[in-house]
Coordinates of C-alpha atoms in Angstrom, one line a residue:
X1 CA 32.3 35.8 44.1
X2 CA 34.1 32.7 42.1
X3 CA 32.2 30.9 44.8
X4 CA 28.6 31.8 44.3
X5 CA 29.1 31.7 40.8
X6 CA 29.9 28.2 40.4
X7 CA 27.6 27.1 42.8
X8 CA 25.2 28.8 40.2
X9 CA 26.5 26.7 37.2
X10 CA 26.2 24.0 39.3
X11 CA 22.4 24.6 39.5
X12 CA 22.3 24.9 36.0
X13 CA 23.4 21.6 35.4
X14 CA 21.9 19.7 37.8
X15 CA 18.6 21.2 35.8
X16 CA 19.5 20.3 33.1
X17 CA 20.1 16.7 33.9
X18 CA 18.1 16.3 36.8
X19 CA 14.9 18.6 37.1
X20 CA 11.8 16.5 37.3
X21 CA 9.0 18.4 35.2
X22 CA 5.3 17.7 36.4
X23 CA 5.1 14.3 35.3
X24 CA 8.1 12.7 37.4
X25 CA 10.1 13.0 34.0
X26 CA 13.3 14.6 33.9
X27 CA 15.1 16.3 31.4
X28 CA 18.9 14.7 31.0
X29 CA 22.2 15.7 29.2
X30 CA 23.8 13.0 26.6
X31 CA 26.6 13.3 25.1
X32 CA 26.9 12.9 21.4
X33 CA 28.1 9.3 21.4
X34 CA 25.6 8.5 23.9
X35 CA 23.1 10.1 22.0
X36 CA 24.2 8.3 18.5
X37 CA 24.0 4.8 20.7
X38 CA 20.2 5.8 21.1
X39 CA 19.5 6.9 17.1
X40 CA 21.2 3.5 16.2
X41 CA 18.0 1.7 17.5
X42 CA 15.6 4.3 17.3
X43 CA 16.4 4.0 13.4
X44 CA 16.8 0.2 13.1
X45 CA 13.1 0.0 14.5
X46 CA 11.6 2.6 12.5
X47 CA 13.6 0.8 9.3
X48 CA 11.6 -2.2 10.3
X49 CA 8.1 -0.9 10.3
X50 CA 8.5 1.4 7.6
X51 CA 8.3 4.3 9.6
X52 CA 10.5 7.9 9.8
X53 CA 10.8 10.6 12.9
X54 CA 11.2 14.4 12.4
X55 CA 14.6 14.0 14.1
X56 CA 14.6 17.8 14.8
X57 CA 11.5 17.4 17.2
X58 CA 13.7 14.6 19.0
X59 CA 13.9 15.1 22.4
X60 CA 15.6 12.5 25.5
X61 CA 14.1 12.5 29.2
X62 CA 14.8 10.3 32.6
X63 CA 11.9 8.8 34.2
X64 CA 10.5 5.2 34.9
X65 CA 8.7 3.0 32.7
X66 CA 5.0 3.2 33.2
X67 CA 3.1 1.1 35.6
X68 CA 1.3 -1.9 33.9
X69 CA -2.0 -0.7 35.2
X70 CA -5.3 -0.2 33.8
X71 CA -4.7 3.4 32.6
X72 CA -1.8 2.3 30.6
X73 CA -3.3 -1.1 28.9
X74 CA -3.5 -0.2 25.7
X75 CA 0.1 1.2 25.8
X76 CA 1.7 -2.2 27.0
X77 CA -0.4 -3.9 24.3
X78 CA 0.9 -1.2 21.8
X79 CA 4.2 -2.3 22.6
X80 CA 4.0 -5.6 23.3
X81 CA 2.3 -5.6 19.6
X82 CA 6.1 -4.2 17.9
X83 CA 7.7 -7.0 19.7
X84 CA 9.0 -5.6 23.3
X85 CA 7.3 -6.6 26.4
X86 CA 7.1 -3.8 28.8
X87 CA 5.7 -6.2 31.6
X88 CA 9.1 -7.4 33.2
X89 CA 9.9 -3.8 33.4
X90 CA 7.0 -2.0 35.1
X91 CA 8.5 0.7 36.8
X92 CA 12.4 0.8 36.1
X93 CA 14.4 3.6 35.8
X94 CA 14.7 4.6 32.2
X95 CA 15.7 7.1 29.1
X96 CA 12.9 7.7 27.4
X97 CA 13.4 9.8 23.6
X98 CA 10.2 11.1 21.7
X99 CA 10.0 12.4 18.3
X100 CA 7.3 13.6 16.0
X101 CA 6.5 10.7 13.6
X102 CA 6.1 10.2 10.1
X103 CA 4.5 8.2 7.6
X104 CA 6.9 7.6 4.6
X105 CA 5.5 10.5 2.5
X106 CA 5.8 13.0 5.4
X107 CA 2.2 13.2 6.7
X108 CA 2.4 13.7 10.5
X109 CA 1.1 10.2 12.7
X110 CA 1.9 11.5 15.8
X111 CA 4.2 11.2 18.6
X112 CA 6.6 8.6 19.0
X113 CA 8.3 7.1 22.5
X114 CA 10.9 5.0 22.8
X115 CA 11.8 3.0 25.9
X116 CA 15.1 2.4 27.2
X117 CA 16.7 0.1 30.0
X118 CA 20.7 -0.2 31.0
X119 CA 20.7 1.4 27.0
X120 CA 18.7 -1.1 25.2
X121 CA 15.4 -0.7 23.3
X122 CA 12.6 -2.1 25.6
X123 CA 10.0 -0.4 24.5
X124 CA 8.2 1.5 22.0
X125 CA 4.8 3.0 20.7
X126 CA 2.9 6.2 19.2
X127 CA 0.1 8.6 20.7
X128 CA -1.8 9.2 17.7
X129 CA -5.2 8.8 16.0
X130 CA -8.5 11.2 16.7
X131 CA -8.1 9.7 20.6
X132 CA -4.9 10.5 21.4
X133 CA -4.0 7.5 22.7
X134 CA -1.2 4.6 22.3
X135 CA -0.8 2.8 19.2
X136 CA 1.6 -0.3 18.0
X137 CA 3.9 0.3 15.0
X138 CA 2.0 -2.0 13.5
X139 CA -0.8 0.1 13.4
X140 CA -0.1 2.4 10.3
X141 CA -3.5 4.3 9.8
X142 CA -5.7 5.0 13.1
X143 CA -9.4 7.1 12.4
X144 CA -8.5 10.9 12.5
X145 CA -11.6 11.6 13.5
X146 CA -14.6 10.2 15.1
X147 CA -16.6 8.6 12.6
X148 CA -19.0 7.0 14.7
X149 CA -20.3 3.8 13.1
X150 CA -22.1 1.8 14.0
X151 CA -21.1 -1.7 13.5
X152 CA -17.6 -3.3 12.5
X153 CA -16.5 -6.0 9.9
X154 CA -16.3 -9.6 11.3
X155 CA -14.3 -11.0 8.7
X156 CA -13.8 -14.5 8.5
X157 CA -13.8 -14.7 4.6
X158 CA -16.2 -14.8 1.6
X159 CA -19.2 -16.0 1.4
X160 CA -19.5 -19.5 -0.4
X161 CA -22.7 -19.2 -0.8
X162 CA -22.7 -18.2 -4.5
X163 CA -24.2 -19.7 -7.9
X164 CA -21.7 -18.9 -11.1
X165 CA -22.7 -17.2 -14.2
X166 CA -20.9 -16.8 -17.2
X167 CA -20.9 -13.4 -18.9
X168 CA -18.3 -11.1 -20.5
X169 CA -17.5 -7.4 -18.8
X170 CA -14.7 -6.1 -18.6
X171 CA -11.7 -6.7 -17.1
X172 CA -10.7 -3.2 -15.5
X173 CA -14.6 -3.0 -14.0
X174 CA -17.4 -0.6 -14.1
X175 CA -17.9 3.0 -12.8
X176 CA -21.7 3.1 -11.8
X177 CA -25.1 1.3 -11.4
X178 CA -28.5 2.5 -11.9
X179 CA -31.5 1.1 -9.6
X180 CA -32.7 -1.1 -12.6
X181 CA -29.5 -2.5 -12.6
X182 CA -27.9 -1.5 -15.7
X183 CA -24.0 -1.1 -15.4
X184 CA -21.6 1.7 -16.9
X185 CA -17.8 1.0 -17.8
X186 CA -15.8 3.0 -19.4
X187 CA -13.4 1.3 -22.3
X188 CA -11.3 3.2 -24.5
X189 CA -13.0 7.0 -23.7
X190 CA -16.7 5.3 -24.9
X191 CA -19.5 4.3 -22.3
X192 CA -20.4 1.0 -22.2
X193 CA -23.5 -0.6 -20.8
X194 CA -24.2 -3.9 -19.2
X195 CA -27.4 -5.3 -18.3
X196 CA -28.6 -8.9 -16.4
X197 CA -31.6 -10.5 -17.4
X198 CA -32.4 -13.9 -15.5
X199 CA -29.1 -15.4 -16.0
X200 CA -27.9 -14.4 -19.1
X201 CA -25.5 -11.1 -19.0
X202 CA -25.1 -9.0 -22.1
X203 CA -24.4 -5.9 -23.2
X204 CA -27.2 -3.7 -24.2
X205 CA -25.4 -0.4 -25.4
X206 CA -22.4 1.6 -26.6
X207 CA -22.5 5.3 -26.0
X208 CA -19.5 7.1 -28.6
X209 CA -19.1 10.9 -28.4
X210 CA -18.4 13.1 -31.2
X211 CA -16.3 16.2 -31.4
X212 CA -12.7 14.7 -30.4
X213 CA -13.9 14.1 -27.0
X214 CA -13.8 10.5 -24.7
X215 CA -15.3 9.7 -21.3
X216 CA -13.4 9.5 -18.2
X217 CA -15.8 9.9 -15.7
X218 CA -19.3 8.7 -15.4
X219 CA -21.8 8.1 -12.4
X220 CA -25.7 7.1 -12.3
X221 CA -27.7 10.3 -10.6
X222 CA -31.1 10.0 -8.9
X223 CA -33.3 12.1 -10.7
X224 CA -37.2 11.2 -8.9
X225 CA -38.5 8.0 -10.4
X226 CA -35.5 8.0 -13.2
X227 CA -31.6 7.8 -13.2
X228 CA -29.5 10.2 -15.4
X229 CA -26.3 9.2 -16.6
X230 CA -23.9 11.7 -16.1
X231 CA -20.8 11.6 -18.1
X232 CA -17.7 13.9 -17.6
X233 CA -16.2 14.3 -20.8
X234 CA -12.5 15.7 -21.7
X235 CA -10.5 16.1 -24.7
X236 CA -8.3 13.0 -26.0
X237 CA -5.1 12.9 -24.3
X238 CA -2.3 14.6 -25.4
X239 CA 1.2 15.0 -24.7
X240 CA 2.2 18.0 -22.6
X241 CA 5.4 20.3 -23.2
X242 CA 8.1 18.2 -22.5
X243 CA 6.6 15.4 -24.6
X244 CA 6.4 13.0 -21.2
X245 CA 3.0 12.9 -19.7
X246 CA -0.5 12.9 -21.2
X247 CA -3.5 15.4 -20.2
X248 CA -6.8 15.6 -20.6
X249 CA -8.8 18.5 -20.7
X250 CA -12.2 18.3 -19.4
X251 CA -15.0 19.8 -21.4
X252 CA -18.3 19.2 -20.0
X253 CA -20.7 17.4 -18.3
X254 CA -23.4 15.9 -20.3
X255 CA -26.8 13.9 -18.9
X256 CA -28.5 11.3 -20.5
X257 CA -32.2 10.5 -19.4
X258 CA -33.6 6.7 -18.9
X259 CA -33.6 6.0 -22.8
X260 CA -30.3 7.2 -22.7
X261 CA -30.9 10.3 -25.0
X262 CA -28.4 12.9 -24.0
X263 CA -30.6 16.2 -22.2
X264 CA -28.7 19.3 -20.9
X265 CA -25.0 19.7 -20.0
X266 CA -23.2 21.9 -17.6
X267 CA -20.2 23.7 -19.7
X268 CA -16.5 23.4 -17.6
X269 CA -15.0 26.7 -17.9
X270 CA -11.5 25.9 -16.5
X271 CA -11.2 22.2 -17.6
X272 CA -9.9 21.2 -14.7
X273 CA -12.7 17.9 -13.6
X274 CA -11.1 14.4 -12.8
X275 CA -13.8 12.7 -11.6
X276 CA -17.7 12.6 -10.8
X277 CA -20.0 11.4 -7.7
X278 CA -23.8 11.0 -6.5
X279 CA -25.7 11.1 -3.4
X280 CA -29.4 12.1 -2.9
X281 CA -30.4 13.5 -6.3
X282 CA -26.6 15.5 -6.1
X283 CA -23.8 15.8 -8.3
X284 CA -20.2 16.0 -7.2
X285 CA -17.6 17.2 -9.3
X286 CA -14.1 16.8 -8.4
X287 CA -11.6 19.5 -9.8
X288 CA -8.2 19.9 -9.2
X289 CA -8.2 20.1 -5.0
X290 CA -12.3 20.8 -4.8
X291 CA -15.5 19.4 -4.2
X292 CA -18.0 21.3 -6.8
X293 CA -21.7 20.1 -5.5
X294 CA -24.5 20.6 -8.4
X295 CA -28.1 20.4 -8.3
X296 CA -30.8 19.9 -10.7
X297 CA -33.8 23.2 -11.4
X298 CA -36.0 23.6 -13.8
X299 CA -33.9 25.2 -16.2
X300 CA -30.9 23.0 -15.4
X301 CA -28.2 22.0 -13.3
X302 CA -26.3 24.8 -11.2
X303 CA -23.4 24.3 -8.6
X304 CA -24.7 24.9 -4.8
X305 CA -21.5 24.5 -3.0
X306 CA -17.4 24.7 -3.5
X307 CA -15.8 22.4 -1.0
X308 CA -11.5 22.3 -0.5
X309 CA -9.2 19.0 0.0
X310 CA -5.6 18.5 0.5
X311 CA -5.7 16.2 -2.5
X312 CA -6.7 15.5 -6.1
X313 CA -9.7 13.0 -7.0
X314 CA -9.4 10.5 -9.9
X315 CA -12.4 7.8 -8.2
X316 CA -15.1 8.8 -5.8
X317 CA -17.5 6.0 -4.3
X318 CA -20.1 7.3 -2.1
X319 CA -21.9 4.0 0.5
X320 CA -23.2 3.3 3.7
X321 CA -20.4 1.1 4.9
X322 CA -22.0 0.3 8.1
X323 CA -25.6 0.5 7.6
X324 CA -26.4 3.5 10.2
X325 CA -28.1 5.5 7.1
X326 CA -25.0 8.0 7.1
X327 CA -23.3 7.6 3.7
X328 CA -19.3 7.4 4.0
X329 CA -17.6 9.0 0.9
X330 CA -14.5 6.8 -0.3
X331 CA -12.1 9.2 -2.8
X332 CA -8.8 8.2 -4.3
X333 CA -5.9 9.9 -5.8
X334 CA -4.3 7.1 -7.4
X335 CA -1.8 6.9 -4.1
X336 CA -3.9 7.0 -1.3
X337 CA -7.5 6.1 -0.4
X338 CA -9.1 8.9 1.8
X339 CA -13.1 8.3 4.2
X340 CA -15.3 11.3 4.7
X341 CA -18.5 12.0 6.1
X342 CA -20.0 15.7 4.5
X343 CA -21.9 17.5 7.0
X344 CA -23.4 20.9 6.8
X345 CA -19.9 21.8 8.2
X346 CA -18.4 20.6 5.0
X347 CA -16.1 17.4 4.4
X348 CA -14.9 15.7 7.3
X349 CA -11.6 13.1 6.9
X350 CA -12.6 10.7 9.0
X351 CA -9.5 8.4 8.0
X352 CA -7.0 8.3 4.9
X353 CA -3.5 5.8 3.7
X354 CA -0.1 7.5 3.9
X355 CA 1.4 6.1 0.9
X356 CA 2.4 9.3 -1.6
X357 CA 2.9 7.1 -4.1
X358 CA 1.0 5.7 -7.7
X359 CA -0.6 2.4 -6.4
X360 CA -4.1 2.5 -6.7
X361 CA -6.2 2.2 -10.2
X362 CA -9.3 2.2 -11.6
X363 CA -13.0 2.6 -9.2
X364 CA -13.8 1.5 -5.8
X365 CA -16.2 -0.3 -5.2
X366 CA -17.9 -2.0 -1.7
X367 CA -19.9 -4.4 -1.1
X368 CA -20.6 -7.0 1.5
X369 CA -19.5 -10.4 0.5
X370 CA -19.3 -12.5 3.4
X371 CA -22.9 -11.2 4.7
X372 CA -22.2 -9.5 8.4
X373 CA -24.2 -6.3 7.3
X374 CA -20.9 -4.2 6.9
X375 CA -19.8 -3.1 3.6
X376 CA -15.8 -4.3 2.5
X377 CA -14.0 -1.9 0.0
X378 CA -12.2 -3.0 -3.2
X379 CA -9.5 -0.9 -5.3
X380 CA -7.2 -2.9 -7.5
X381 CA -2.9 -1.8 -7.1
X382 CA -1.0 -1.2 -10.1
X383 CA -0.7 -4.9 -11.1
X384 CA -4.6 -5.0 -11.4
X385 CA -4.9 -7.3 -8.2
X386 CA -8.1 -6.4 -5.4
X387 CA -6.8 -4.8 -2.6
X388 CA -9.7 -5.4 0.1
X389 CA -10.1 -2.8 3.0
X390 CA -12.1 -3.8 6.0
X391 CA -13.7 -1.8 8.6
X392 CA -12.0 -2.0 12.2
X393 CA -12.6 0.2 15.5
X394 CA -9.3 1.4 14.6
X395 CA -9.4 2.6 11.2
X396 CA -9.7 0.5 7.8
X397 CA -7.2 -2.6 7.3
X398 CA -6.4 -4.9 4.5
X399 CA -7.3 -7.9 4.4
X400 CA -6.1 -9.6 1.3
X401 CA -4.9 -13.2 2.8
X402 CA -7.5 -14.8 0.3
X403 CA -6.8 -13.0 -3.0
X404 CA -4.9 -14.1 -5.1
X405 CA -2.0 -12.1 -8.0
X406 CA -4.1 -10.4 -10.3
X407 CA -7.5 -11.2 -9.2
X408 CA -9.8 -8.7 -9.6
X409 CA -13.1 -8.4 -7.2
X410 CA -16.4 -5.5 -8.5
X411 CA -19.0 -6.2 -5.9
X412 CA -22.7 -4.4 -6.3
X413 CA -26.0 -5.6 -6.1
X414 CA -26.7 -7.3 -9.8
X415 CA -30.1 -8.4 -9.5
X416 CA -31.7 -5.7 -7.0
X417 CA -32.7 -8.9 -4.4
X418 CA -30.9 -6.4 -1.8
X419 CA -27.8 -8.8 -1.4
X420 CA -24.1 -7.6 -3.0
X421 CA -22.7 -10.2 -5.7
X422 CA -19.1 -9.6 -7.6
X423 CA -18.0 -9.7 -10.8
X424 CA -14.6 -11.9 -10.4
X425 CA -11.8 -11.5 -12.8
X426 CA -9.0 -14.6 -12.3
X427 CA -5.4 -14.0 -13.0
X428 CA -4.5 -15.7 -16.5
X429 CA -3.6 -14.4 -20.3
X430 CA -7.2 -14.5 -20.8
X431 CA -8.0 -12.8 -17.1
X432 CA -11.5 -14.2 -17.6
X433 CA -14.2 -13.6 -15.3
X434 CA -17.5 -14.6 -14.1
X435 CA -20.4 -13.1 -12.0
X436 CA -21.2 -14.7 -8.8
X437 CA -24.5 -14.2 -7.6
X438 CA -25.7 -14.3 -4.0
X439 CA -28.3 -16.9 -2.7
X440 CA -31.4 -15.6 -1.1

């Protein structure tokens, strides 16, 4: 009896350390130093590229190192991209430990591997993005889903091919454009509009709102042959109960026609809008964690469609990025940037930063400046400096290597020729700026 049962724990334990599943993996026992050795450089790595692991979801395996092969390319590139070569190593005995991994803020990447030989870190990647497959450390934010453009930026820098105006806007940007180029900012809760005329740039009108109230959103909409201005208005900030933050209370929505004579409104019953955006004739409102979608009738504007997010809206830009005639929609929180497509299906998050953290402010804008047919994005940080995203195969990337502290970039269209120009705000104690218009 003594006998058969320890030939049965001996089965146990040979399982547990030495059971190949169905991939030629097998499941092993560590001891707790062991298993600490492992952690030491598992968490040196991920302190390197900013990165964390649910360390619950850890798990440790025997196996061999995958074959350097054509099915397992863009995983030896993945690698080699964090700095270990997996080349030398092509089918060695090794520990491999996995883990669910994390952006800083907690948002879920995907699933980490880490390689070892003889004990030492040789290799390491993530499966993650909309494909599923192997990504580099390097790679922070991979598409979620399949947005399906159709052509990617080639940057190689700006365009030089520029002539300088002087002007005066101002320096934390604009919010919208109409098609006859007239250009809303928003300064100090009042609405203020900007037009060009041959060279000269000027500012044409100042709308001021009565009642205790002050802009803080405002967007053109397509209305036919004319553009409303709609304008989110809120009540002056205030401190809240503890004395430490200001609100705003939003209070309506009111359009103003070509001449820029306000026309009807559409009353906010809970207060809670952050931020307006247009497509096709449409309003979008953004409140609290929805998408409200409005539409004009005869007797006014009346909301169509209630959409949820995972997030709050302070800046929506809505643009073709790659010119395929599907409109991407760019939101922001103030700590992350987020890419949908809206379908009939509803919003779609095509891609979105990890960051959890205030670091973005004021609009986005894109624009292509360097003239490849694919739009850039621009959204100043926290010091007011451009923070330019570019469109990859792999999910938008920064590319700031030509900006410089506290310059600011607004690309749009200025003169209506068809080609994006930027208003370009220089770091200084003046921060002056000038407009740069595109050569035809």
């Amino acid at each position: 009896m003594k006998k058969a049962i320890w030939l049965l724990l001996g089965m146990c334990f040979f399982c547990m350390t030495g059971c190949a599943g169905d991939d030629g993996d097998q499941s092993i026992s560590l001891s707790a130093q062991e298993q600490e050795a492992y952690i030491k450089q598992m968490d040196a790595v991920m302190d390197e590229f900013y990165w964390s692991y649910d360390k619950d979801s850890l798990t440790f395996r025997g196996g061999e190192v995958p074959l350097d092969n054509e099915e397992n390319v863009r995983l030896y590139s993945a690698s080699q991209d964090a700095g270990y070569s997996l080349k030398a190593i092509a089918g060695s005995e090794s520990v491999t430990a996995e883990a669910e991994l994390l952006h800083y803020n907690g948002d879920i990447a995907g699933d980490v591997n880490f390689i070892f030989i003889n004990k030492q870190l040789s290799g390491v990647y993530y499966i993650g993005g909309y494909d599923d497959a192997a990504y580099s450390l390097r790679e922070r934010n991979p598409f979620l889903t399949n947005g399906d453009f159709s052509a990617y930026e080639s940057w190689t820098g700006m365009n030089t091919d520029y002539r300088q105006l002087n002007g005066s806007l101002p320096v934390d940007g604009f919010v919208a454009k109409n098609r006859s180029g007239t250009v809303a900012s928003i300064q100090d809760g009042r609405i203020e509009l900007y037009h060009l005329s041959g060279s000269v740039l000027s500012r044409m009108r100042t709308l001021r709102f009565q009642g205790g109230l002050e802009a803080i959103s405002a967007v053109f909409v397509e209305n036919g042959e004319e553009d409303l201005l709609a304008v989110l208005l809120a009540d002056k900030t205030e401190a809240d109960a503890e004395g430490e933050a200001e609100i705003q209370q939003a209070e309506k929505v009111v359009f103003y026609d070509a001449l820029l004579q306000p026309t009807t409104e559409i009353e906010l019953e809970d207060g809670g809008g952050t931020a307006l955006g247009s497509a096709s004739g449409k309003l979008f409102l953004f409140a609290d964690q929805v998408m409200e979608t409005y539409e004009a009738e005869e007797e006014g504007w009346y909301r169509t469609r209630r959409e949820s997010l995972r997030h709050r809206v302070t800046q929506c830009h809505i643009a073709d990025l790659d010119g395929n005639g599907e409109m991407e929609y760019l939101l922001t929180d103030g700590m992350d940037l987020y890419l949908y497509h809206h379908l009939e299906t509803g919003l779609i998050k095509l891609w979105s930063t990890h960051l959890g953290v205030e670091s973005l402010y004021g609009a986005l804008y894109s624009g292509d400046l360097n003239g490849d047919g694919v739009k850039e994005v621009y959204i100043c940080d926290a010091t007011g400096t451009a923070i330019r995203y570019i469109l990859t195969e792999k999910g938008l990337r920064s590319s700031n290597e030509d900006i410089q502290y506290g310059q600011a970039i607004y690309p749009c269209d200025w003169n209506g020729d068809g080609m994006d120009d930027y208003w370009n705000i220089t770091e200084g104690a003046d921060r002056g700026g000038n407009l740069f218009l595109s050569k035809q």
